[in-house]
Amino acid sequence: MTDPEPYSPQLRTAVVFSGAGTAGAYHAGVLRALQEAGVKIDLVAGRGIGALAAMFAAIDGGQKLWGENAFWDSDAIRSLYDWRPSIKLAVGALAASLAIVVAPLLAVALGAIVFPFDFAIRMLGLGGASGLTGAYTRFADRLFAPSALPTWLPRLVVIVLGLAALTMAIETLVSSGRRRERGGVWWRGLRAPLSSREVLGRVWMSMWDLVQGGAQIKQPSSADLAGRYVDLLTENLGQPGFRELVIAAHDLDARRDLVFALVEEPRRRDLIRRASTADADVRRAEIVDLSGAGRTHLADAVAAALSVAVVNDAHPMRFAPDAYWRGETHRLCDRPGVLSRLLDELTELGVEQVIVVSAAAALDGPHALAAGRLDGKGRVGEYLMAAEVSAVRDALQFAAVRLPRVFTIQPEHNPIGPFDFGGEYDDRSDRQQPLPELLNRGYEDAYRQFIEPVVGASGDRVGFRVS
């Protein structure tokens, strides 16, 4: 791929944030650097956790992503994408049952310590430990009496496992009914292992802290807050610090990508009626205009972008009765390859240069392998990182044909996986790397890879400054 044409602050510029999980910390660092340097941004777009950075950047709220008590405060995000409570309960119940079964063996093992101790003391001529062995013998007699462990152990195991099974059954019944599903009833209990509820709750809590100002009002529902957000952005588009917004996700039921967009009025017609698309129904099936009838779907767009395929439950989105899908409820989630679709849509919206931000680092050559991950989140994270690198590479090759000015900001090395919110051990530096370091790396990479060599070399460093 050839080098991009020189950066120009006079051209219509977009920043695209791509990645999952902890990649959002890297996005926040990059956004902070771009804002401090006064880089002109006309449109922000995102997929995956990148939708978070795009949404806050669109209303000049990037400061809520970094710093103390911000979204990426490392002390408050350890439970993001945590294991589902039912899975924790099932594992805990199995562990408790195993402990109950092992208890008699531990009592027998205690005898293996007491009797040799008594023998050793007798060998030394100290009279033995008859009191200790006698106490152990009486303890063992009571423990293994017919009315003790032989009776209560099976009961305790049944009670523990029964409570766990009952809890999972209740969760299965509560979670069903959103739409018709096929498969045996036992499959309903085997839901996606990770929960996105915590990350969604934190997103809207941070957004409420930003938009409520000094008013002490109870936080509204995510749908109501999303409506307020749309109103705020619509009323201020064109003002310094406010940017057009595009978020992409994948529709599992329609088997196509969905693009949620809020753009200025002159470009809304290009958004809905794309000149290069002969079939208008295709656009109606794939485009959600957030500034029009689809304004209520911003919360759906964010929830879908933050739903990692397979490991999270897909987000159910109900379309309006007068929309193309006629009131159907579709399941939405993130897809790494949707990045190419995002760049394609940006060209149709008049974007002339794009900055692609991704936290996934590619290997440049041999002798750079790290130890494979054995834990569940680590294994999924390895796949997501590999898919992200491939998606960025494919998107850049695609964009090079239509966008002569495409710039990238990526780390050269990133050992922190998408679900390593507590940090991760780095084989190269032989140390534990905390998540705040990834945020700082994004800040440094933005200056080192884009602001100093690209923006600084353009001869015109500042477009407009955003505090």
Coordinates of C-alpha atoms in Angstrom, one line a residue:
M1 CA 0.0 0.0 0.0
T2 CA 1.4 3.4 -1.0
D3 CA 2.0 6.2 1.5
P4 CA -1.0 8.5 2.0
E5 CA -1.1 12.0 0.5
P6 CA -0.1 14.9 2.8
Y7 CA -2.5 15.9 5.6
S8 CA -4.5 19.0 5.1
P9 CA -6.4 20.8 7.9
Q10 CA -8.7 22.3 5.3
L11 CA -10.2 19.0 4.2
R12 CA -13.2 17.3 5.8
T13 CA -11.6 14.9 8.4
A14 CA -13.0 11.9 10.3
V15 CA -11.5 9.8 13.1
V16 CA -12.5 6.2 13.3
F17 CA -12.1 4.3 16.5
S18 CA -12.0 0.5 16.2
G19 CA -11.5 -2.3 18.8
A20 CA -13.1 -4.2 21.7
G21 CA -12.8 -4.0 25.5
T22 CA -9.6 -2.4 26.8
A23 CA -9.0 -0.8 23.4
G24 CA -11.2 2.0 24.6
A25 CA -8.4 3.1 27.0
Y26 CA -6.1 3.5 24.0
H27 CA -8.8 5.4 22.1
A28 CA -9.2 7.8 25.0
G29 CA -5.4 8.5 25.1
V30 CA -5.4 9.2 21.3
L31 CA -8.5 11.4 21.6
R32 CA -6.9 13.4 24.4
A33 CA -3.8 14.1 22.3
L34 CA -5.8 15.1 19.2
Q35 CA -7.9 17.5 21.2
E36 CA -4.8 19.0 22.9
A37 CA -3.1 19.5 19.6
G38 CA -6.2 21.2 18.1
V39 CA -6.6 18.7 15.3
K40 CA -9.7 19.6 13.3
I41 CA -12.3 16.8 13.4
D42 CA -15.5 17.0 11.5
L43 CA -16.9 13.5 12.0
V44 CA -16.2 10.7 14.5
A45 CA -17.1 7.1 13.9
G46 CA -16.7 3.9 15.9
R47 CA -17.3 0.2 16.1
G48 CA -17.0 -2.0 19.2
I49 CA -15.8 -0.1 22.2
G50 CA -14.8 2.6 19.7
A51 CA -18.4 3.7 19.7
L52 CA -17.8 5.0 23.2
A53 CA -15.0 7.3 22.2
A54 CA -16.9 8.5 19.2
M55 CA -20.1 9.2 21.1
F56 CA -18.3 11.3 23.8
A57 CA -16.1 13.1 21.2
A58 CA -19.1 14.1 19.2
I59 CA -20.3 16.4 21.9
D60 CA -16.9 17.6 23.2
G61 CA -17.0 15.2 26.1
G62 CA -13.8 13.4 25.7
Q63 CA -12.6 14.5 29.1
K64 CA -15.0 12.1 30.7
L65 CA -13.0 9.2 29.3
W66 CA -9.6 9.9 31.0
G67 CA -8.4 11.2 34.4
E68 CA -9.6 10.6 37.9
N69 CA -13.2 9.4 38.3
A70 CA -13.5 9.2 34.5
F71 CA -14.8 6.2 32.5
W72 CA -11.4 4.6 32.3
D73 CA -10.5 5.0 35.9
S74 CA -8.6 1.7 36.5
D75 CA -10.1 1.2 40.0
A76 CA -13.7 1.2 38.7
I77 CA -13.6 -0.9 35.5
R78 CA -12.3 -4.3 36.7
S79 CA -15.8 -5.8 36.5
L80 CA -16.5 -4.8 32.9
Y81 CA -17.4 -7.8 30.8
D82 CA -17.4 -10.0 33.9
W83 CA -18.5 -13.6 33.9
R84 CA -22.3 -13.9 34.1
P85 CA -23.6 -14.3 37.7
S86 CA -25.2 -17.7 36.9
I87 CA -21.8 -19.0 35.7
K88 CA -20.1 -17.7 38.9
L89 CA -22.8 -19.4 40.9
A90 CA -22.5 -22.7 39.1
V91 CA -18.7 -22.8 39.5
G92 CA -19.1 -21.8 43.2
A93 CA -21.6 -24.5 43.7
L94 CA -19.4 -27.1 42.1
A95 CA -16.4 -25.9 44.2
A96 CA -18.5 -26.1 47.4
S97 CA -19.8 -29.6 46.6
L98 CA -16.2 -30.7 45.9
A99 CA -15.1 -29.2 49.2
I100 CA -17.9 -31.1 51.0
V101 CA -16.9 -34.4 49.4
V102 CA -13.2 -33.9 50.2
A103 CA -13.9 -33.0 53.9
P104 CA -13.8 -36.7 55.1
L105 CA -10.5 -37.2 53.2
L106 CA -9.0 -34.2 54.9
A107 CA -10.0 -35.7 58.3
V108 CA -8.3 -39.0 57.3
A109 CA -5.2 -37.0 56.1
L110 CA -5.1 -35.4 59.5
G111 CA -4.6 -38.8 61.0
A112 CA -1.6 -39.3 58.7
I113 CA 0.0 -36.4 60.6
V114 CA -1.0 -37.2 64.1
F115 CA 0.1 -40.8 64.3
P116 CA 3.6 -40.3 62.8
F117 CA 4.1 -37.4 65.1
D118 CA 3.2 -39.6 68.1
F119 CA 5.6 -42.3 66.7
A120 CA 8.5 -39.8 66.4
I121 CA 8.0 -38.6 69.9
R122 CA 8.1 -42.1 71.3
M123 CA 11.3 -42.8 69.3
L124 CA 12.9 -39.9 71.1
G125 CA 11.9 -41.4 74.4
L126 CA 9.6 -38.4 75.3
G127 CA 6.6 -40.5 76.2
G128 CA 4.6 -40.1 73.0
A129 CA 1.6 -37.9 72.3
S130 CA -1.2 -40.2 73.6
G131 CA -3.3 -37.2 74.5
L132 CA -3.2 -35.9 71.0
T133 CA -3.8 -39.3 69.3
G134 CA -6.6 -40.0 71.8
A135 CA -8.3 -36.7 71.0
Y136 CA -8.0 -37.4 67.2
T137 CA -9.5 -40.9 67.7
R138 CA -12.5 -39.5 69.6
F139 CA -12.9 -36.7 66.9
A140 CA -12.8 -39.3 64.1
D141 CA -15.3 -41.5 65.9
R142 CA -17.8 -38.6 66.2
L143 CA -17.2 -37.4 62.6
F144 CA -17.8 -40.7 61.0
A145 CA -20.7 -41.8 63.2
P146 CA -23.8 -42.9 61.3
S147 CA -25.7 -39.7 62.3
A148 CA -22.8 -37.3 61.3
L149 CA -20.9 -37.1 57.9
P150 CA -22.4 -40.2 56.3
T151 CA -25.9 -38.6 56.7
W152 CA -25.2 -34.9 56.2
L153 CA -22.7 -34.9 53.4
P154 CA -25.1 -36.1 50.7
R155 CA -27.8 -33.7 51.9
L156 CA -25.4 -30.7 51.8
V157 CA -24.3 -31.6 48.3
V158 CA -27.9 -31.9 47.1
I159 CA -28.9 -28.6 48.7
V160 CA -25.9 -26.7 47.2
L161 CA -26.4 -28.1 43.7
G162 CA -30.1 -27.8 43.9
L163 CA -30.0 -24.1 44.8
A164 CA -27.6 -23.4 41.9
A165 CA -29.8 -25.3 39.5
L166 CA -32.9 -23.4 40.7
T167 CA -31.2 -20.1 40.3
M168 CA -30.1 -20.9 36.7
A169 CA -33.6 -22.1 35.9
I170 CA -35.1 -18.8 37.1
E171 CA -32.6 -16.8 35.1
T172 CA -33.4 -18.9 32.0
L173 CA -37.2 -18.3 32.4
V174 CA -36.7 -14.6 33.0
S175 CA -34.3 -14.2 30.0
S176 CA -36.7 -16.0 27.6
G177 CA -39.6 -14.5 25.8
R178 CA -37.9 -11.6 24.0
R179 CA -38.4 -13.4 20.7
R180 CA -39.0 -16.9 19.4
E181 CA -36.1 -19.3 19.9
R182 CA -35.4 -22.8 18.7
G183 CA -33.6 -25.6 20.6
G184 CA -34.1 -27.7 23.7
V185 CA -35.0 -26.1 26.9
W186 CA -31.7 -27.0 28.5
W187 CA -29.9 -24.8 25.9
R188 CA -31.7 -21.8 27.3
G189 CA -29.6 -22.1 30.5
L190 CA -26.4 -22.1 28.5
R191 CA -26.4 -18.4 27.7
A192 CA -23.4 -16.3 26.6
P193 CA -20.7 -16.5 29.3
L194 CA -19.9 -12.8 29.6
S195 CA -22.2 -9.9 30.6
S196 CA -22.1 -6.5 29.0
R197 CA -24.6 -5.0 31.5
E198 CA -21.8 -3.4 33.6
V199 CA -20.1 -1.7 30.7
L200 CA -23.4 -0.3 29.4
G201 CA -24.4 0.9 32.8
R202 CA -21.1 2.7 33.2
V203 CA -21.4 4.3 29.7
W204 CA -24.7 5.9 30.5
M205 CA -23.7 6.9 34.0
S206 CA -20.6 8.7 32.5
M207 CA -22.8 10.3 29.9
W208 CA -25.3 11.5 32.5
D209 CA -22.5 13.1 34.5
L210 CA -21.5 15.0 31.4
V211 CA -24.9 16.2 30.2
Q212 CA -26.7 16.9 33.5
G213 CA -24.5 19.8 34.4
G214 CA -25.0 21.0 38.0
A215 CA -28.5 19.7 38.3
Q216 CA -29.0 16.9 40.9
I217 CA -31.6 14.9 39.0
K218 CA -32.1 11.1 39.0
Q219 CA -30.5 9.5 36.0
P220 CA -33.1 8.7 33.4
S221 CA -33.3 5.4 31.5
S222 CA -30.7 4.8 28.7
A223 CA -33.4 5.3 26.0
D224 CA -34.4 8.7 27.5
L225 CA -30.8 9.8 28.0
A226 CA -30.0 8.7 24.4
G227 CA -32.9 11.0 23.2
R228 CA -31.4 13.9 25.1
Y229 CA -28.0 13.2 23.6
V230 CA -29.5 13.2 20.1
D231 CA -31.3 16.5 20.8
L232 CA -28.1 18.1 22.1
L233 CA -25.9 17.0 19.2
T234 CA -28.6 17.9 16.6
E235 CA -29.0 21.4 18.0
N236 CA -25.2 22.1 18.1
L237 CA -23.9 20.4 14.9
G238 CA -21.6 22.9 13.2
Q239 CA -20.5 24.5 16.5
P240 CA -16.9 24.1 17.7
G241 CA -16.4 20.8 19.5
F242 CA -19.5 19.1 18.1
R243 CA -19.1 16.5 15.3
E244 CA -21.2 14.3 13.2
L245 CA -21.5 10.7 14.5
V246 CA -21.5 7.3 12.8
I247 CA -21.7 3.9 14.6
A248 CA -21.7 0.5 12.9
A249 CA -22.8 -2.9 14.2
H250 CA -23.9 -6.2 12.7
D251 CA -27.5 -7.5 12.3
L252 CA -27.4 -11.3 12.9
D253 CA -30.9 -11.9 11.7
A254 CA -30.7 -9.7 8.5
R255 CA -27.1 -10.9 8.0
R256 CA -25.9 -7.4 7.1
D257 CA -24.2 -4.5 8.7
L258 CA -26.2 -1.6 10.2
V259 CA -25.0 2.0 10.1
F260 CA -26.4 4.5 12.7
A261 CA -25.6 8.0 11.7
L262 CA -26.3 11.6 12.8
V263 CA -25.1 14.1 10.2
E264 CA -25.8 17.6 9.2
E265 CA -28.9 18.3 7.1
P266 CA -27.1 18.8 3.7
R267 CA -25.7 15.3 4.0
R268 CA -28.7 13.4 5.2
R269 CA -30.0 12.9 1.7
D270 CA -26.7 11.4 0.7
L271 CA -26.9 9.1 3.7
I272 CA -30.3 7.7 2.8
R273 CA -30.2 7.9 -1.0
R274 CA -26.7 6.8 -1.9
A275 CA -25.9 7.6 -5.5
S276 CA -23.9 4.4 -6.0
T277 CA -26.7 2.2 -4.8
A278 CA -29.4 1.4 -7.4
D279 CA -31.7 -0.3 -4.9
A280 CA -33.2 2.1 -2.4
D281 CA -34.5 -0.7 -0.3
V282 CA -30.9 -1.8 0.5
R283 CA -30.2 1.6 2.0
R284 CA -33.4 1.6 4.0
A285 CA -32.6 -1.9 5.4
E286 CA -29.1 -0.9 6.5
I287 CA -29.2 2.8 7.5
V288 CA -30.6 4.2 10.7
D289 CA -30.9 8.0 10.6
L290 CA -30.5 9.1 14.2
S291 CA -31.6 12.6 13.5
G292 CA -34.8 11.4 12.0
A293 CA -37.3 8.7 12.8
G294 CA -34.5 6.5 14.1
R295 CA -33.5 8.9 16.9
T296 CA -34.7 6.5 19.5
H297 CA -32.1 3.9 18.4
L298 CA -28.9 5.5 19.7
A299 CA -29.1 3.3 22.8
D300 CA -29.5 0.3 20.6
A301 CA -26.5 1.3 18.5
V302 CA -24.3 1.6 21.6
A303 CA -25.5 -1.7 23.1
A304 CA -25.0 -3.5 19.8
A305 CA -21.5 -2.1 19.4
L306 CA -20.5 -3.2 22.9
S307 CA -21.9 -6.7 22.5
V308 CA -19.0 -9.0 21.5
A309 CA -20.2 -11.8 19.3
V310 CA -20.8 -15.2 20.9
V311 CA -19.3 -14.3 24.3
N312 CA -22.1 -11.7 24.9
D313 CA -25.8 -12.0 24.3
A314 CA -26.7 -10.2 21.1
H315 CA -28.7 -7.0 21.7
P316 CA -32.3 -7.2 20.7
M317 CA -33.4 -4.1 18.7
R318 CA -37.0 -3.6 17.8
F319 CA -37.6 -1.6 14.6
A320 CA -40.4 0.9 14.2
P321 CA -43.6 -0.5 12.6
D322 CA -43.2 2.0 9.6
A323 CA -39.5 1.1 9.1
Y324 CA -38.2 -1.2 6.5
W325 CA -38.2 -4.2 8.9
R326 CA -41.8 -3.5 9.9
G327 CA -41.5 -3.7 13.7
E328 CA -39.4 -6.9 13.8
T329 CA -36.9 -7.5 16.6
H330 CA -33.4 -8.2 15.4
R331 CA -30.3 -9.4 17.3
L332 CA -27.3 -7.0 16.9
C333 CA -23.7 -7.4 17.9
D334 CA -20.2 -6.1 17.0
R335 CA -18.2 -7.5 14.0
P336 CA -14.5 -6.5 13.5
G337 CA -14.9 -6.5 9.7
V338 CA -17.5 -3.8 9.9
L339 CA -14.6 -1.3 9.9
S340 CA -14.4 -1.6 6.1
R341 CA -18.1 -0.7 5.9
L342 CA -17.5 2.3 8.1
L343 CA -14.8 3.7 5.8
D344 CA -17.0 3.1 2.8
E345 CA -19.9 5.1 4.3
L346 CA -17.5 7.9 5.3
T347 CA -16.5 8.4 1.6
E348 CA -20.2 8.8 0.7
L349 CA -20.5 11.4 3.5
G350 CA -17.9 13.6 1.9
V351 CA -15.0 12.7 4.1
E352 CA -11.6 13.4 2.4
Q353 CA -9.2 12.2 5.0
V354 CA -9.5 9.6 7.8
I355 CA -7.5 8.8 10.9
V356 CA -8.0 5.1 11.9
V357 CA -7.3 4.4 15.6
S358 CA -6.8 0.8 16.7
A359 CA -5.2 -0.7 19.8
A360 CA -4.3 -4.0 18.1
A361 CA -0.6 -4.4 17.3
A362 CA 0.6 -6.6 14.4
L363 CA 3.8 -8.7 14.6
D364 CA 6.4 -7.3 12.2
G365 CA 8.5 -10.5 12.1
P366 CA 9.7 -13.6 13.9
H367 CA 10.9 -14.0 17.5
A368 CA 8.0 -11.9 18.9
L369 CA 5.6 -14.6 20.1
A370 CA 4.2 -14.4 23.6
A371 CA 3.0 -17.3 25.7
G372 CA -0.5 -18.5 24.7
R373 CA -3.4 -17.8 27.1
L374 CA -5.2 -20.6 28.9
D375 CA -7.9 -18.6 30.7
G376 CA -11.3 -18.2 29.0
K377 CA -11.2 -14.4 28.6
G378 CA -7.6 -14.6 27.4
R379 CA -8.4 -17.1 24.6
V380 CA -11.3 -15.0 23.3
G381 CA -9.2 -11.9 23.6
E382 CA -6.4 -13.5 21.4
Y383 CA -8.9 -14.2 18.7
L384 CA -10.4 -10.7 18.9
M385 CA -6.9 -9.1 18.7
A386 CA -6.1 -11.2 15.6
A387 CA -9.4 -10.4 14.0
E388 CA -8.9 -6.7 14.7
V389 CA -5.5 -6.6 13.1
S390 CA -6.9 -8.4 10.0
A391 CA -9.9 -6.0 9.9
V392 CA -7.7 -2.9 10.0
R393 CA -5.4 -4.3 7.3
D394 CA -8.3 -5.1 5.0
A395 CA -10.0 -1.8 5.7
L396 CA -6.9 0.2 4.8
Q397 CA -6.4 -1.7 1.6
F398 CA -10.0 -1.0 0.7
A399 CA -9.8 2.6 1.7
A400 CA -6.6 3.3 -0.3
V401 CA -8.6 3.0 -3.5
R402 CA -11.2 5.6 -2.5
L403 CA -9.5 7.7 0.2
P404 CA -6.0 9.0 -0.7
R405 CA -5.5 10.4 2.8
V406 CA -5.8 7.6 5.3
F407 CA -3.7 7.7 8.5
T408 CA -3.3 5.1 11.2
I409 CA -2.5 5.3 14.9
Q410 CA -1.6 1.9 16.4
P411 CA 0.7 0.6 19.1
E412 CA 3.8 -1.3 18.0
H413 CA 3.3 -3.7 20.9
N414 CA 0.3 -4.2 23.2
P415 CA 0.1 -7.2 25.5
I416 CA -3.2 -6.2 27.1
G417 CA -6.0 -8.2 25.7
P418 CA -9.6 -6.9 25.2
F419 CA -10.8 -8.3 28.6
D420 CA -7.6 -7.6 30.7
F421 CA -9.1 -4.7 32.6
G422 CA -6.7 -5.4 35.5
G423 CA -3.7 -5.3 33.2
E424 CA -1.6 -8.1 31.9
Y425 CA 1.9 -9.5 32.2
D426 CA 4.2 -8.4 29.3
D427 CA 6.6 -11.1 28.2
R428 CA 8.8 -8.6 26.4
S429 CA 9.5 -6.3 29.3
D430 CA 9.0 -9.1 31.9
R431 CA 6.6 -7.1 34.1
Q432 CA 2.9 -6.5 34.8
Q433 CA 1.5 -3.8 32.6
P434 CA -1.5 -1.9 34.0
L435 CA -4.3 -0.6 31.9
P436 CA -3.5 3.2 32.6
E437 CA -0.2 2.5 30.7
L438 CA -2.3 1.6 27.6
L439 CA -4.1 5.0 27.8
N440 CA -0.8 6.8 28.1
R441 CA 0.6 4.8 25.1
G442 CA -2.4 6.0 23.0
Y443 CA -1.6 9.6 24.0
E444 CA 2.1 9.1 23.1
D445 CA 1.4 7.2 19.8
A446 CA -0.9 10.0 18.6
Y447 CA 1.9 12.5 18.9
R448 CA 4.6 10.2 17.6
Q449 CA 2.7 8.7 14.7
F450 CA 0.4 11.5 13.6
I451 CA 0.5 14.9 15.3
E452 CA 4.3 15.5 15.0
P453 CA 5.2 13.8 11.7
V454 CA 1.9 14.4 9.8
V455 CA 0.1 17.4 11.2
G456 CA 3.3 19.2 12.1
A457 CA 4.8 18.6 8.6
S458 CA 1.7 20.0 7.0
G459 CA 2.8 23.5 8.0
D460 CA -0.6 24.4 9.6
R461 CA -0.9 22.7 13.0
V462 CA -4.1 24.0 14.4
G463 CA -7.6 23.8 12.9
F464 CA -9.7 24.8 15.9
R465 CA -8.8 24.1 19.5
V466 CA -11.2 22.0 21.6
S467 CA -10.7 22.1 25.4

